[in-house]
CSV table of C-alpha atoms in Angstrom, one decimal:
chain,number,residue,atom,x,y,z
U,227,UNK,CA,126.8,220.3,-1.5
U,228,UNK,CA,125.6,221.8,1.7
U,229,UNK,CA,126.9,224.7,3.8
U,230,UNK,CA,125.8,226.2,7.1
U,231,UNK,CA,126.5,229.6,8.5
U,232,UNK,CA,125.2,231.3,11.6
U,233,UNK,CA,123.4,234.5,10.4
U,234,UNK,CA,120.4,236.3,12.0
U,235,UNK,CA,121.3,234.4,15.2
U,236,UNK,CA,120.3,231.1,13.6
U,237,UNK,CA,121.8,228.4,11.4
U,238,UNK,CA,121.2,229.2,7.8
U,239,UNK,CA,121.7,226.1,5.6
U,240,UNK,CA,122.0,226.1,1.9
U,241,UNK,CA,122.0,222.8,-0.1
U,242,UNK,CA,122.7,222.9,-3.8
U,243,UNK,CA,122.1,219.7,-5.7
U,244,UNK,CA,123.0,220.9,-9.2
U,245,UNK,CA,126.5,219.9,-10.2
U,246,UNK,CA,127.2,223.6,-11.0
U,247,UNK,CA,127.3,224.3,-7.2
U,248,UNK,CA,130.3,226.4,-6.4
U,249,UNK,CA,131.6,228.5,-3.5
U,250,UNK,CA,130.6,231.8,-5.3
U,251,UNK,CA,126.9,230.7,-5.3
U,252,UNK,CA,127.0,229.9,-1.6
U,253,UNK,CA,128.8,233.2,-0.7
U,254,UNK,CA,126.3,235.2,-2.7
U,255,UNK,CA,123.4,233.6,-0.8
U,256,UNK,CA,125.0,234.0,2.6
U,257,UNK,CA,126.0,237.6,1.9
U,258,UNK,CA,122.4,238.3,1.1
U,259,UNK,CA,121.3,237.0,4.5
U,260,UNK,CA,124.1,239.0,6.2
U,261,UNK,CA,122.8,242.1,4.4
U,262,UNK,CA,119.2,241.4,5.6
U,263,UNK,CA,120.5,240.8,9.2
U,264,UNK,CA,122.5,244.1,9.2
U,265,UNK,CA,119.4,246.0,8.2
U,266,UNK,CA,116.6,244.2,10.1
U,267,UNK,CA,118.1,242.8,13.3
U,268,UNK,CA,116.6,244.3,16.4
U,269,UNK,CA,119.6,242.8,18.2
U,270,UNK,CA,122.0,245.1,16.4
U,271,UNK,CA,122.3,248.7,17.5
U,272,UNK,CA,123.7,249.6,14.1
U,273,UNK,CA,120.7,248.2,12.1
U,274,UNK,CA,118.3,250.4,10.2
U,275,UNK,CA,115.4,248.9,12.2
U,276,UNK,CA,117.1,249.9,15.5
U,277,UNK,CA,117.6,253.4,14.2
U,278,UNK,CA,113.9,253.6,13.3
U,279,UNK,CA,112.9,252.3,16.7
U,280,UNK,CA,115.2,255.0,18.3
U,281,UNK,CA,113.5,257.7,16.4
U,282,UNK,CA,110.1,256.3,17.3
U,283,UNK,CA,111.0,256.1,21.0
U,284,UNK,CA,112.1,259.7,20.8
U,285,UNK,CA,108.6,260.6,19.5
U,286,UNK,CA,109.7,261.6,16.1
U,287,UNK,CA,106.9,262.1,13.5
U,288,UNK,CA,106.0,258.8,11.8
U,289,UNK,CA,105.8,260.6,8.5
U,290,UNK,CA,109.5,261.5,8.9
U,291,UNK,CA,110.4,258.0,9.9
U,292,UNK,CA,108.7,256.4,6.9
U,293,UNK,CA,110.2,259.0,4.5
U,294,UNK,CA,113.7,258.2,5.5
U,295,UNK,CA,113.5,254.5,5.1
U,296,UNK,CA,115.6,252.5,2.6
U,297,UNK,CA,113.8,250.8,-0.3
U,298,UNK,CA,114.0,247.3,1.3
U,299,UNK,CA,112.7,248.6,4.6
U,300,UNK,CA,109.8,250.2,2.9
U,301,UNK,CA,109.0,247.0,1.1
U,302,UNK,CA,109.0,245.0,4.3
U,303,UNK,CA,106.8,247.6,6.1
U,304,UNK,CA,104.4,247.5,3.2
U,305,UNK,CA,104.3,243.7,3.2
U,306,UNK,CA,103.8,243.8,6.9
U,307,UNK,CA,100.8,246.1,6.6
U,308,UNK,CA,99.4,243.8,3.8
U,309,UNK,CA,100.0,240.8,6.0
U,310,UNK,CA,98.2,242.4,8.9
U,311,UNK,CA,95.2,243.0,6.7
U,312,UNK,CA,95.0,239.5,5.3
U,313,UNK,CA,95.4,237.9,8.7
U,314,UNK,CA,92.6,240.1,10.1
U,315,UNK,CA,95.0,242.0,12.3
U,316,UNK,CA,96.6,239.0,14.0
U,317,UNK,CA,100.0,239.7,12.3
U,318,UNK,CA,101.5,242.9,13.6
U,319,UNK,CA,105.1,244.2,13.6
U,320,UNK,CA,104.3,246.6,16.5
U,321,UNK,CA,105.4,244.8,19.7
U,322,UNK,CA,103.6,245.2,23.0
U,323,UNK,CA,106.3,247.6,24.0
U,324,UNK,CA,105.5,249.8,21.0
U,325,UNK,CA,108.6,249.2,18.9
U,326,UNK,CA,108.8,247.7,15.4
U,327,UNK,CA,109.9,244.1,15.1
U,328,UNK,CA,109.8,242.7,11.5
U,329,UNK,CA,111.2,239.3,12.4
U,330,UNK,CA,107.8,237.6,12.0
U,331,UNK,CA,108.1,238.1,8.3
U,332,UNK,CA,111.6,239.1,7.3
U,333,UNK,CA,113.1,235.7,7.6
U,334,UNK,CA,110.6,234.2,5.1
U,335,UNK,CA,111.1,237.2,2.9
U,336,UNK,CA,114.9,236.8,3.0
U,337,UNK,CA,114.7,233.0,2.2
U,338,UNK,CA,112.4,233.8,-0.7
U,339,UNK,CA,114.8,236.4,-2.1
U,340,UNK,CA,117.8,234.2,-1.5
U,341,UNK,CA,116.1,231.4,-3.4
U,342,UNK,CA,115.5,233.7,-6.3
U,343,UNK,CA,119.1,234.6,-6.4
U,344,UNK,CA,119.9,230.9,-6.9
U,345,UNK,CA,117.1,230.6,-9.6
U,346,UNK,CA,118.5,233.7,-11.4
U,347,UNK,CA,121.9,231.9,-11.5
U,348,UNK,CA,120.3,228.9,-13.2
U,349,UNK,CA,120.2,226.6,-10.1
U,350,UNK,CA,117.2,224.4,-10.2
U,351,UNK,CA,117.6,221.9,-7.4
U,352,UNK,CA,118.3,223.4,-4.0
U,353,UNK,CA,117.0,223.9,-0.5
U,354,UNK,CA,117.5,227.1,1.6
U,355,UNK,CA,116.7,226.9,5.3
U,356,UNK,CA,117.0,229.5,8.0
U,357,UNK,CA,116.0,228.6,11.6
U,358,UNK,CA,113.5,225.9,10.7
U,359,UNK,CA,111.9,227.8,7.8
U,360,UNK,CA,112.5,226.2,4.4
U,361,UNK,CA,112.2,226.8,0.7
U,362,UNK,CA,112.8,223.9,-1.6
U,363,UNK,CA,113.3,223.8,-5.3
U,364,UNK,CA,113.3,220.9,-7.7
U,365,UNK,CA,114.5,217.6,-6.2
U,366,UNK,CA,116.9,216.4,-3.6
U,367,UNK,CA,120.2,214.6,-4.1
U,368,UNK,CA,118.4,211.3,-4.7
U,369,UNK,CA,116.2,212.9,-7.4
U,370,UNK,CA,113.2,212.6,-5.1
U,371,UNK,CA,110.8,215.2,-3.6
U,372,UNK,CA,112.4,216.9,-0.6
U,373,UNK,CA,111.6,215.2,2.7
U,374,UNK,CA,111.0,217.5,5.6
U,375,UNK,CA,110.5,216.5,9.2
U,376,UNK,CA,108.3,218.5,11.5
U,377,UNK,CA,110.1,218.8,14.8
U,378,UNK,CA,108.6,217.4,18.0
U,379,UNK,CA,107.7,220.5,20.1
U,380,UNK,CA,107.8,218.5,23.3
U,381,UNK,CA,111.4,217.2,23.0
U,382,UNK,CA,114.7,219.0,23.1
U,383,UNK,CA,116.2,216.5,20.7
U,384,UNK,CA,115.6,217.1,17.1
U,385,UNK,CA,112.9,214.4,17.1
U,386,UNK,CA,110.5,214.2,14.2
U,387,UNK,CA,106.8,213.7,14.6
U,388,UNK,CA,105.7,214.0,10.9
U,389,UNK,CA,107.3,213.7,7.6
U,390,UNK,CA,106.2,215.7,4.6
U,391,UNK,CA,107.4,215.5,1.0
U,392,UNK,CA,107.7,218.7,-1.1
U,393,UNK,CA,108.1,218.2,-4.8
U,394,UNK,CA,106.6,221.4,-6.2
U,395,UNK,CA,108.9,224.2,-5.0
U,396,UNK,CA,106.9,224.8,-1.8
U,397,UNK,CA,107.9,226.7,1.3
U,398,UNK,CA,107.4,225.3,4.8
U,399,UNK,CA,107.5,227.3,8.1
U,400,UNK,CA,106.8,226.4,11.7
U,401,UNK,CA,105.8,228.8,14.4
U,402,UNK,CA,105.9,227.8,18.0
U,403,UNK,CA,106.4,229.0,21.6
U,404,UNK,CA,108.4,225.9,22.6
U,405,UNK,CA,111.9,227.1,21.8
U,406,UNK,CA,112.1,230.6,23.2
U,407,UNK,CA,109.2,230.9,25.4
U,408,UNK,CA,106.4,233.1,24.1
U,409,UNK,CA,107.8,235.2,21.3
U,410,UNK,CA,104.5,235.5,19.4
U,411,UNK,CA,101.7,237.3,21.1
U,412,UNK,CA,98.1,237.9,20.3
U,413,UNK,CA,97.9,241.6,19.2
U,414,UNK,CA,94.2,241.6,20.0
U,415,UNK,CA,94.6,240.2,23.6
U,416,UNK,CA,97.8,241.0,25.3
U,417,UNK,CA,96.9,238.6,28.2
U,418,UNK,CA,96.4,235.7,25.8
U,419,UNK,CA,99.4,233.4,26.5
U,420,UNK,CA,98.7,231.3,23.5
U,421,UNK,CA,99.2,228.1,25.5
U,422,UNK,CA,96.7,225.9,23.7
U,423,UNK,CA,98.7,225.4,20.4
U,424,UNK,CA,102.4,224.8,20.8
U,425,UNK,CA,103.4,224.4,17.2
U,426,UNK,CA,101.9,225.3,13.8
U,427,UNK,CA,103.5,224.3,10.5
U,428,UNK,CA,102.3,225.9,7.3
U,429,UNK,CA,103.1,224.7,3.7
U,430,UNK,CA,102.6,227.4,1.0
U,431,UNK,CA,103.5,228.1,-2.6
U,432,UNK,CA,106.7,229.7,-1.3
U,433,UNK,CA,108.4,230.3,2.0
U,434,UNK,CA,107.3,234.0,2.2
U,435,UNK,CA,103.6,233.0,2.2
U,436,UNK,CA,104.2,230.0,4.5
U,437,UNK,CA,106.2,232.1,7.1
U,438,UNK,CA,103.9,235.1,7.3
U,439,UNK,CA,100.7,232.9,7.5
U,440,UNK,CA,102.4,230.6,10.1
U,441,UNK,CA,103.1,233.6,12.3
U,442,UNK,CA,99.7,235.3,11.8
U,443,UNK,CA,97.7,232.1,12.3
U,444,UNK,CA,99.7,231.0,15.4
U,445,UNK,CA,98.6,234.2,17.1
U,446,UNK,CA,95.0,233.1,16.6
U,447,UNK,CA,95.5,230.2,18.9
U,448,UNK,CA,93.2,227.3,18.3
U,449,UNK,CA,91.5,229.1,15.5
U,450,UNK,CA,94.7,229.3,13.5
U,451,UNK,CA,94.4,225.9,11.8
U,452,UNK,CA,90.9,226.7,10.7
U,453,UNK,CA,92.1,230.0,9.2
U,454,UNK,CA,94.8,228.1,7.3
U,455,UNK,CA,92.1,225.7,6.1
U,456,UNK,CA,90.1,228.6,4.8
U,457,UNK,CA,93.0,229.8,2.6
U,458,UNK,CA,93.6,228.4,-0.8
U,459,UNK,CA,97.2,227.2,-1.5
U,460,UNK,CA,98.0,226.9,2.2
U,461,UNK,CA,98.0,223.7,4.3
U,462,UNK,CA,98.8,223.4,7.9
U,463,UNK,CA,99.6,221.0,10.8
U,464,UNK,CA,98.9,222.3,14.3
U,465,UNK,CA,100.0,220.5,17.6
U,466,UNK,CA,98.2,221.4,20.8
U,467,UNK,CA,99.6,221.2,24.3
U,468,UNK,CA,98.1,217.8,24.8
U,469,UNK,CA,100.1,216.3,21.9
U,470,UNK,CA,97.1,216.2,19.5
U,471,UNK,CA,97.8,217.3,16.0
U,472,UNK,CA,95.1,218.7,13.7
U,473,UNK,CA,95.8,219.0,10.0
U,474,UNK,CA,94.0,220.8,7.2
U,475,UNK,CA,92.2,218.5,4.7
U,476,UNK,CA,94.7,219.1,1.9
U,477,UNK,CA,97.7,218.4,4.1
U,478,UNK,CA,97.4,214.6,3.5
U,479,UNK,CA,98.8,215.0,0.0
U,480,UNK,CA,102.2,216.0,1.5
U,481,UNK,CA,102.4,213.0,3.8
U,482,UNK,CA,102.7,210.4,1.1
U,483,UNK,CA,105.6,210.7,-1.4
Z,29,UNK,CA,95.0,224.2,-64.2
Z,30,UNK,CA,96.3,227.6,-63.1
Z,31,UNK,CA,93.1,228.1,-61.0
Z,32,UNK,CA,93.6,224.8,-59.2
Z,33,UNK,CA,97.2,225.5,-58.5
Z,34,UNK,CA,96.3,228.9,-57.2
Z,35,UNK,CA,93.5,227.7,-54.9
Z,36,UNK,CA,95.7,224.8,-53.7
Z,37,UNK,CA,98.4,227.4,-52.8
Z,38,UNK,CA,95.9,229.5,-50.9
Z,39,UNK,CA,94.5,226.5,-49.0
Z,40,UNK,CA,98.1,225.3,-48.2
Z,41,UNK,CA,99.1,228.8,-47.1
Z,42,UNK,CA,96.1,229.1,-44.8
Z,43,UNK,CA,96.7,225.7,-43.3
Z,44,UNK,CA,100.3,226.6,-42.7
Z,45,UNK,CA,99.2,229.9,-41.0
Z,46,UNK,CA,96.7,228.0,-38.8
Z,47,UNK,CA,99.4,225.5,-37.8
Z,48,UNK,CA,101.8,228.4,-37.1
Z,49,UNK,CA,99.4,230.3,-34.9
Z,50,UNK,CA,98.5,227.1,-33.0
Z,51,UNK,CA,102.1,226.1,-32.3
Z,52,UNK,CA,103.1,229.6,-31.3
Z,53,UNK,CA,99.9,230.0,-29.3
Z,54,UNK,CA,100.6,226.9,-27.2
Z,55,UNK,CA,104.3,227.5,-27.0
Z,56,UNK,CA,104.4,231.0,-25.7
Z,57,UNK,CA,103.6,230.1,-22.1
Z,58,UNK,CA,106.3,227.5,-22.1
Z,59,UNK,CA,108.8,230.0,-23.2
Z,60,UNK,CA,107.8,232.2,-20.3
Z,61,UNK,CA,107.7,229.4,-17.8
Z,62,UNK,CA,111.2,228.2,-18.5
Z,63,UNK,CA,113.3,231.4,-18.8
Z,64,UNK,CA,116.8,231.1,-19.8
Z,65,UNK,CA,119.1,230.5,-16.9
Z,66,UNK,CA,121.2,233.5,-15.9
Z,67,UNK,CA,118.7,235.9,-17.3
Z,68,UNK,CA,117.2,238.0,-14.6
Z,69,UNK,CA,113.7,236.7,-14.4
Z,70,UNK,CA,111.0,239.2,-13.9
Z,71,UNK,CA,107.8,238.2,-12.1
Z,72,UNK,CA,106.5,234.8,-13.1
Z,73,UNK,CA,107.3,232.8,-10.1
Z,74,UNK,CA,107.1,235.8,-7.9
Z,75,UNK,CA,103.8,236.4,-6.2
Z,76,UNK,CA,101.8,239.4,-6.7
Z,77,UNK,CA,102.7,241.2,-3.5
Z,78,UNK,CA,104.9,243.4,-5.4
Z,79,UNK,CA,108.0,244.4,-3.5
Z,80,UNK,CA,111.5,243.5,-4.3
Z,81,UNK,CA,111.1,241.5,-7.4
Z,82,UNK,CA,113.8,242.9,-9.5
Z,83,UNK,CA,116.3,243.8,-6.8
Z,84,UNK,CA,117.3,240.2,-6.7
Z,85,UNK,CA,119.8,240.5,-9.5
Z,86,UNK,CA,122.0,243.1,-7.8
Z,87,UNK,CA,121.9,242.3,-4.1
Z,88,UNK,CA,125.2,243.8,-3.3
Z,89,UNK,CA,125.4,243.9,0.5
Z,90,UNK,CA,125.8,247.5,1.5
Z,91,UNK,CA,128.4,246.9,4.2
Z,92,UNK,CA,131.0,244.4,3.1
Z,93,UNK,CA,132.9,244.3,6.4
Z,94,UNK,CA,130.3,242.7,8.6
Z,95,UNK,CA,131.9,241.5,11.8
Z,96,UNK,CA,131.2,237.8,11.6
Z,97,UNK,CA,132.8,234.6,12.6
Z,98,UNK,CA,131.2,232.7,9.8
Z,99,UNK,CA,134.1,232.8,7.4
Z,100,UNK,CA,136.6,231.6,9.9
Z,101,UNK,CA,137.9,228.1,9.7
Z,102,UNK,CA,137.1,225.8,12.7
Z,103,UNK,CA,138.7,222.7,14.0
Z,104,UNK,CA,136.6,219.6,13.4
Z,105,UNK,CA,134.7,218.2,16.4
Z,106,UNK,CA,131.8,218.8,18.7
Z,107,UNK,CA,131.8,221.9,20.9
Z,108,UNK,CA,129.4,222.4,23.7
Z,109,UNK,CA,128.5,226.0,24.5
Z,110,UNK,CA,127.8,227.6,27.9
Z,111,UNK,CA,124.5,227.1,29.6
Z,112,UNK,CA,122.8,230.5,29.4
Z,113,UNK,CA,120.0,231.5,31.7
Z,114,UNK,CA,117.2,232.9,29.6
Z,115,UNK,CA,114.4,234.3,31.7
Z,116,UNK,CA,112.2,231.4,30.8
Z,117,UNK,CA,114.8,228.6,31.4
Z,118,UNK,CA,118.2,227.5,30.3
Z,119,UNK,CA,119.6,227.4,26.9
Z,120,UNK,CA,122.7,225.3,25.8
Z,121,UNK,CA,123.8,224.3,22.4
Z,122,UNK,CA,126.4,222.0,20.7
Z,123,UNK,CA,128.0,223.0,17.5
Z,124,UNK,CA,129.2,220.2,15.2
Z,125,UNK,CA,132.2,221.1,13.0
Z,126,UNK,CA,133.2,219.0,10.0
Z,127,UNK,CA,135.6,219.9,7.2
Z,128,UNK,CA,136.3,223.2,9.0
Z,129,UNK,CA,132.7,224.3,8.7
Z,130,UNK,CA,129.6,224.3,10.9
Z,131,UNK,CA,127.4,221.4,9.8
Z,132,UNK,CA,124.9,221.3,12.6
Z,133,UNK,CA,123.8,223.1,15.8
Z,134,UNK,CA,121.9,221.0,18.4
Z,135,UNK,CA,120.1,221.9,21.5
Z,136,UNK,CA,121.3,220.2,24.7
Z,137,UNK,CA,119.0,222.1,26.9
Z,138,UNK,CA,116.1,224.4,26.2
Z,139,UNK,CA,113.3,225.8,28.3
Z,140,UNK,CA,110.6,223.4,28.9
Z,141,UNK,CA,107.6,225.3,30.0
Z,142,UNK,CA,105.4,222.6,28.5
Z,143,UNK,CA,104.6,219.4,30.2
Z,144,UNK,CA,106.8,216.6,29.1
Z,145,UNK,CA,104.4,213.7,29.2
Z,146,UNK,CA,101.9,213.9,26.4
Z,147,UNK,CA,98.5,212.8,27.3
Z,148,UNK,CA,96.6,211.2,24.5
Z,149,UNK,CA,93.6,213.1,23.9
Z,150,UNK,CA,91.1,212.1,21.2
Z,151,UNK,CA,89.1,215.3,21.3
Z,152,UNK,CA,88.1,215.7,17.7
Z,153,UNK,CA,88.1,219.0,15.9
Z,154,UNK,CA,85.1,219.7,13.7
Z,155,UNK,CA,85.8,218.3,10.3
Z,156,UNK,CA,89.6,218.6,10.4
Z,157,UNK,CA,91.6,215.4,10.9
Z,158,UNK,CA,93.1,215.0,14.4
Z,159,UNK,CA,95.7,212.5,15.5
Z,160,UNK,CA,97.9,211.8,18.5
Z,161,UNK,CA,101.5,212.7,17.5
Z,162,UNK,CA,104.1,210.0,17.4
Z,163,UNK,CA,107.8,210.0,16.8
Z,164,UNK,CA,108.9,209.0,13.3
Z,165,UNK,CA,112.3,207.9,12.0
Z,166,UNK,CA,114.5,210.9,11.4
Z,167,UNK,CA,115.6,210.1,7.8
Z,168,UNK,CA,114.8,213.4,6.2
Z,169,UNK,CA,116.6,216.1,4.2
Z,170,UNK,CA,115.9,218.8,6.8
Z,171,UNK,CA,113.7,219.7,9.7
Z,172,UNK,CA,111.1,222.4,10.1
Z,173,UNK,CA,110.7,223.8,13.7
Z,174,UNK,CA,110.2,227.0,15.6
Z,175,UNK,CA,113.2,229.3,15.2
Z,176,UNK,CA,115.8,229.8,17.9
Z,177,UNK,CA,116.9,233.4,17.7
Z,178,UNK,CA,117.1,234.3,21.4
Z,179,UNK,CA,120.0,236.2,22.9
Z,180,UNK,CA,120.7,233.2,25.1
Z,181,UNK,CA,120.9,230.9,22.0
Z,182,UNK,CA,123.3,233.3,20.4
Z,183,UNK,CA,125.5,233.5,23.5
Z,184,UNK,CA,125.7,229.8,24.0
Z,185,UNK,CA,126.5,229.2,20.3
Z,186,UNK,CA,129.2,231.8,20.2
Z,187,UNK,CA,130.9,230.3,23.2
Z,188,UNK,CA,130.8,226.9,21.5
Z,189,UNK,CA,132.3,228.4,18.3
Z,190,UNK,CA,135.0,230.2,20.3
Z,191,UNK,CA,136.4,226.8,21.4
Z,192,UNK,CA,136.4,225.6,17.9
Z,193,UNK,CA,138.4,228.5,16.5
Z,194,UNK,CA,141.8,227.6,15.1
């Protein structure tokens, strides 16, 4: 049973294979995504992140801003700081204009938490996807490892250029500049247009890890795939502007079922 | 005779104890690894980055009345949204409705600031495997790609869904 809703400005798809799938489960997951969107969307004036940015723009004391945050906001800010550290500063929620934008991490975090809601409810076989970032659990409808296609960054159709099979509850995330122009920037070099690599897919032990490392490593340009190679439990597939893909050594194990 | 019986009993009891410790010893991790369904799980499959591990069980959205079109019923069919001019190009989407629900959202047009023709380049990266990309058959459960969360995307999509409204 699969359902799609548009939340966070992107299609969120939930597929539950277990026979216990019911509307309540779907609603609970979608409601969680709506809650995250209400809190973290920079597109919404009413969101907590917008309120924080307003305060910041007015020059309010950072200590005051941090003190007034909700628990989840604090968690996301802490995780962002941690991610900045482990990506050597390439992941940063402070945009070039000086405001906070947590979207490089919050989607993966939300998918991760949504998946845990399903696990807590006893669901074993499912797939949660939001805007091309995916967490799988158990097996697909055919009882096989989940098959995921990596989208062709050069084609507007949803064409696939690589198939991977995830059978161990992995998360997979893709960062790229091809869909909405350059939305990731290099915090260390504002003039770096990140034109060399057009797409970087990362497979991790869960979607939170995959998503934050995909964003951070993408900002490293051509060095990103080597950074992923240097990390245990992460594998990657990068596509450059000439259509040449480079994969980490361990990525091979995901290509064959 | 009494001595033999007693020592046999001691040996037997010891063997039973060893067996017991062994079984429990190997079983404990399994018990933890497969927690009972419906029981709020603590931290086993949750990575060590701390935050938000136990909040999963009571994720009551704070504002229940979120203005959203998601719960509305739609007419089945394909609906093409407006072409929206994003600063880096045009964005247009098509929403596919089936059984009253959104089943897919496709791009009809999106900014192409990359060259279309792919030159085959065999420049090898040191020690990592490189290959020219090629199109594969699309028989997969789902697709991973860069996210489409731009304002233009939202606008084109909402115009498509407006047509689908009952």
